[in-house]
């Protein structure tokens, strides 16, 4: 009887521990400032963007890295990010006297929890690639196990998902490593009325266009984005005027890494449409880039628009964690 009761008690304690709040960890980060976007050049204007500055980030903590999406809060300093290892990241940027990026405050990293309140561990389940924030909700897109989950905001780091958002196209059409990379919230005063919008990385229809969708609101429905091989979409964010910026990445052994930003007109995004846009910025390995995965837009109180780009080092010594900042000038 004693052994049986002990076994029951052990199971109850184990279950309680498994469902305890996820363990947060403070991750100190060292930063090196980047003053030139094009290596060896003092040029600052690149297409529609002006380079403000950047940082290269490192940490002795092996948890740091794999940043796949970032969203800045209204103060323009604090941010929330996700890693594709299934972790929340909270932190803030530090600026120098000239207002340029100088470093990061110590980051708080917390594992995401599943519907049972347990930390998710398997890579195929936790491949969080996209993040969107709005009042009451932190919305995360997962790639290898395709789904869009809604967490409470604030309070996401301690909470389990509260529900999911349906996609307006068949989930089975998504490639296992090329699914939903981008989720962004449209402006409330635009035609999409604050709807969540998704774009896939490399999943295409019969016409070789990328699957995309408006997930809610009066314009709810699927559309597609013209695919420009060899580029793949890795993130996106809306400008205040309703235009959508898409960050795209390419890689092959012949030409190495590349990235570009495409601007999709607000009026083009509607159900059934095939959208394309002008390239605002394009860069190769002669620029300070790496595996560029995250993009966000910051609207400053004076009306100035900043664009932030972040790279994902895949926890590899061959790749870097970068944060680059630009001013929109056109």
XYZ file of C-alpha atoms in Angstrom:
330
model
C 0.000 0.000 0.000
C 2.838 2.377 0.886
C 4.531 1.802 -2.469
C 1.287 2.348 -4.341
C 0.533 5.617 -2.487
C 4.089 6.798 -3.012
C 3.814 6.115 -6.725
C 0.568 8.085 -6.974
C 2.105 10.976 -5.028
C 5.168 10.939 -7.294
C 2.993 11.150 -10.405
C 0.978 14.028 -8.996
C 4.109 15.964 -8.072
C 5.647 15.281 -11.496
C 2.506 16.538 -13.251
C 2.475 19.680 -11.117
C 6.122 20.369 -11.910
C 5.531 19.835 -15.645
C 2.742 22.415 -15.563
C 4.601 24.970 -13.464
C 5.349 28.360 -14.902
C 8.099 28.141 -17.520
C 11.545 29.081 -16.247
C 12.659 32.526 -17.365
C 16.328 33.164 -17.944
C 18.207 36.452 -18.091
C 20.597 36.409 -21.046
C 23.343 39.083 -21.053
C 24.241 40.261 -24.563
C 27.387 42.013 -25.782
C 27.091 44.289 -28.809
C 29.486 45.748 -31.368
C 28.303 48.799 -33.289
C 28.111 48.727 -37.083
C 28.608 52.132 -38.689
C 28.664 51.124 -42.363
C 26.003 49.122 -44.157
C 28.080 48.622 -47.321
C 31.487 47.327 -46.270
C 34.222 49.904 -46.850
C 31.811 52.675 -47.864
C 30.440 55.700 -46.009
C 27.355 55.753 -48.220
C 24.182 55.907 -46.135
C 21.305 56.095 -48.639
C 20.250 52.851 -50.283
C 17.186 53.121 -52.467
C 14.260 54.258 -50.330
C 16.113 53.775 -47.052
C 18.830 55.600 -45.132
C 21.105 53.515 -42.909
C 21.120 54.786 -39.318
C 23.335 52.139 -37.735
C 23.393 48.643 -36.369
C 24.839 46.186 -33.905
C 26.296 42.686 -33.958
C 25.120 40.753 -30.893
C 26.820 37.890 -29.047
C 26.275 36.105 -25.754
C 28.110 33.514 -23.700
C 24.718 31.935 -23.018
C 24.111 29.242 -25.687
C 20.376 29.946 -25.492
C 20.812 33.228 -27.365
C 20.286 33.192 -31.116
C 17.785 31.877 -33.664
C 15.754 35.117 -33.605
C 13.018 34.749 -36.215
C 10.611 37.667 -35.614
C 10.593 40.917 -33.632
C 7.948 43.492 -32.733
C 8.694 46.832 -31.081
C 6.319 48.345 -28.549
C 4.945 51.879 -28.963
C 7.871 53.415 -27.061
C 10.162 52.362 -29.914
C 12.707 50.919 -27.489
C 11.163 47.826 -25.881
C 10.477 44.761 -27.979
C 9.132 41.238 -28.005
C 10.702 38.595 -30.224
C 10.447 34.869 -30.825
C 13.125 32.284 -31.502
C 12.504 29.376 -33.841
C 13.464 27.168 -30.900
C 10.118 28.004 -29.279
C 11.134 30.824 -26.927
C 9.787 34.274 -26.118
C 12.336 37.076 -25.920
C 11.738 40.393 -24.142
C 14.185 43.265 -24.064
C 14.970 46.814 -25.129
C 17.523 48.583 -27.274
C 20.136 50.947 -25.849
C 21.027 54.013 -27.909
C 24.124 56.198 -27.992
C 24.167 59.995 -27.672
C 23.468 60.352 -31.397
C 20.410 58.109 -31.161
C 21.969 55.132 -32.937
C 21.778 51.514 -31.811
C 24.453 50.797 -29.220
C 23.335 47.572 -27.549
C 20.577 45.650 -25.833
C 19.514 45.518 -22.235
C 19.741 42.043 -20.743
C 17.165 39.886 -22.474
C 14.556 37.758 -20.755
C 14.069 34.413 -22.524
C 11.150 32.119 -21.681
C 10.089 28.843 -23.314
C 6.638 28.891 -24.915
C 4.001 26.627 -23.455
C 1.528 24.426 -25.287
C -2.203 23.999 -24.728
C -1.469 21.789 -21.696
C 0.665 24.475 -20.092
C 3.858 22.520 -20.699
C 7.055 23.761 -22.289
C 7.292 22.665 -25.893
C 10.512 20.826 -26.695
C 10.360 19.083 -30.063
C 11.794 21.258 -32.852
C 9.052 20.348 -35.324
C 6.429 21.614 -32.867
C 8.171 24.796 -31.692
C 9.390 26.274 -34.993
C 7.936 29.732 -34.280
C 8.676 31.967 -37.265
C 6.232 34.877 -37.180
C 4.942 37.239 -34.492
C 2.278 39.933 -34.402
C 1.164 42.051 -31.447
C -2.065 43.936 -30.929
C -4.216 44.878 -27.976
C -4.932 41.727 -25.983
C -3.156 39.310 -28.328
C 0.305 38.005 -29.207
C -0.123 35.940 -32.372
C 2.538 33.408 -33.369
C 2.879 31.433 -36.593
C 4.556 28.027 -36.493
C 6.094 26.558 -39.621
C 6.852 22.833 -39.459
C 3.661 22.019 -37.571
C 1.629 24.677 -39.386
C -0.676 26.663 -37.142
C -1.316 30.175 -35.858
C -1.763 30.398 -32.107
C -3.097 33.279 -30.037
C -1.562 34.084 -26.648
C -2.758 36.789 -24.237
C -0.939 40.105 -24.439
C 0.329 41.091 -21.982
C 1.037 37.891 -20.086
C 2.041 35.702 -23.043
C 5.246 34.409 -21.452
C 3.375 32.739 -18.588
C 0.347 31.591 -20.569
C -0.764 28.767 -22.792
C -2.343 29.602 -26.171
C -5.969 30.699 -25.965
C -6.950 29.630 -29.462
C -5.935 29.419 -33.098
C -6.616 31.385 -36.267
C -7.764 29.573 -39.407
C -5.949 29.959 -42.705
C -7.950 30.857 -45.841
C -6.106 28.263 -47.939
C -5.482 24.516 -47.431
C -2.894 23.835 -44.728
C -1.716 20.764 -46.635
C -0.437 23.095 -49.361
C 2.245 24.420 -47.012
C 5.737 22.986 -47.279
C 7.149 21.598 -44.027
C 10.097 24.014 -44.089
C 8.595 26.750 -46.220
C 5.283 27.556 -44.541
C 4.021 30.651 -42.756
C 6.970 32.930 -42.006
C 5.157 36.262 -41.903
C 2.233 37.457 -39.827
C 1.538 41.189 -39.562
C -1.300 43.427 -38.391
C -2.694 45.946 -40.892
C -3.511 49.509 -39.742
C -6.966 49.886 -38.223
C -7.782 52.888 -40.396
C -6.957 51.133 -43.669
C -9.054 48.932 -45.963
C -8.090 45.784 -44.027
C -9.365 47.293 -40.736
C -6.581 45.952 -38.520
C -6.708 42.381 -39.847
C -3.922 39.855 -39.422
C -2.219 39.026 -42.731
C 0.060 36.064 -43.459
C 2.518 35.271 -46.261
C 4.264 31.937 -46.779
C 7.997 31.537 -47.211
C 8.171 29.172 -50.193
C 4.768 27.467 -50.462
C 3.264 28.206 -53.869
C 0.131 27.601 -55.915
C 0.018 26.111 -59.428
C 1.058 29.467 -60.889
C 4.180 29.470 -58.646
C 2.867 32.360 -56.521
C 3.237 32.373 -52.735
C 0.187 31.557 -50.613
C -0.995 34.500 -48.517
C -4.160 35.456 -46.714
C -6.202 38.036 -44.831
C -7.331 36.138 -41.745
C -10.268 38.247 -40.592
C -12.380 41.319 -41.174
C -14.382 42.545 -44.182
C -11.638 41.567 -46.662
C -11.049 38.078 -45.262
C -9.755 35.629 -47.858
C -6.758 34.233 -49.729
C -4.463 36.080 -52.108
C -1.032 35.319 -53.519
C 2.314 37.100 -53.780
C 4.494 36.914 -56.879
C 7.491 34.730 -56.069
C 10.880 35.965 -57.238
C 13.204 32.980 -57.315
C 15.653 32.491 -55.578
C 14.199 34.738 -52.865
C 12.052 33.456 -49.998
C 9.874 35.648 -47.761
C 11.046 35.680 -44.137
C 9.025 38.472 -42.479
C 6.898 41.536 -43.047
C 5.307 44.558 -41.405
C 2.830 47.236 -42.396
C 3.673 50.890 -42.817
C 1.236 53.430 -41.325
C -0.191 54.107 -44.818
C -1.156 50.420 -45.174
C 1.621 49.347 -47.546
C 3.205 46.014 -46.634
C 6.986 45.608 -46.432
C 8.235 42.088 -47.120
C 11.730 40.978 -46.130
C 13.161 38.350 -48.480
C 16.309 36.229 -48.311
C 18.252 34.170 -50.814
C 21.142 31.754 -50.507
C 23.139 29.572 -52.876
C 26.751 28.435 -52.849
C 27.568 30.301 -56.052
C 26.526 33.800 -54.953
C 26.155 33.400 -51.192
C 23.654 35.303 -49.061
C 21.390 38.070 -50.228
C 18.397 40.012 -48.971
C 15.892 42.522 -50.233
C 12.807 44.445 -49.111
C 9.733 44.665 -51.314
C 6.887 47.178 -50.821
C 3.356 45.952 -51.589
C 0.764 48.704 -52.125
C -2.094 48.767 -49.616
C -4.769 48.907 -52.294
C -3.484 45.751 -53.975
C -4.025 43.482 -50.944
C -7.461 41.928 -51.320
C -8.983 38.454 -51.714
C -8.156 36.779 -55.013
C -5.411 39.237 -55.924
C -1.914 38.412 -57.151
C 0.312 41.107 -55.674
C 3.823 42.297 -56.413
C 5.756 45.380 -55.415
C 8.778 47.575 -55.941
C 12.132 46.536 -54.460
C 13.169 49.194 -51.930
C 16.521 47.719 -50.950
C 18.701 44.870 -52.152
C 22.004 43.717 -50.653
C 24.522 40.904 -51.036
C 27.563 39.782 -49.065
C 29.377 43.047 -49.735
C 26.963 44.548 -47.196
C 26.591 43.946 -43.461
C 23.929 41.248 -43.732
C 23.506 37.658 -42.670
C 20.549 35.283 -42.550
C 17.984 38.104 -42.388
C 14.808 36.780 -40.760
C 12.953 39.586 -38.970
C 11.589 43.006 -39.903
C 9.576 45.596 -38.022
C 8.420 49.174 -38.535
C 8.683 51.856 -35.847
C 6.600 55.032 -36.111
C 8.264 57.804 -34.118
C 6.338 60.650 -32.450
C 7.706 63.145 -34.997
C 6.264 61.078 -37.873
C 9.594 59.559 -38.920
C 9.447 55.885 -39.938
C 12.231 53.508 -38.950
C 12.712 49.978 -40.321
C 14.500 47.402 -38.153
C 16.026 44.193 -39.582
C 17.307 41.265 -37.493
C 19.234 38.163 -38.548
C 19.006 34.574 -37.299
C 22.335 32.864 -36.583
C 20.767 29.365 -36.373
C 23.039 28.862 -33.347
C 25.925 28.474 -35.794
C 29.426 29.900 -35.426
C 29.333 30.646 -39.157
C 26.430 33.103 -38.848
C 25.840 36.338 -36.931
C 23.069 37.974 -34.935
C 22.621 41.438 -36.430
C 20.194 44.289 -35.825
C 20.146 46.989 -38.508
C 18.166 50.239 -38.481
C 17.074 52.383 -41.437
C 15.059 55.568 -41.915
C 12.343 55.505 -44.589
C 12.986 58.475 -46.885
C 10.678 57.792 -49.859
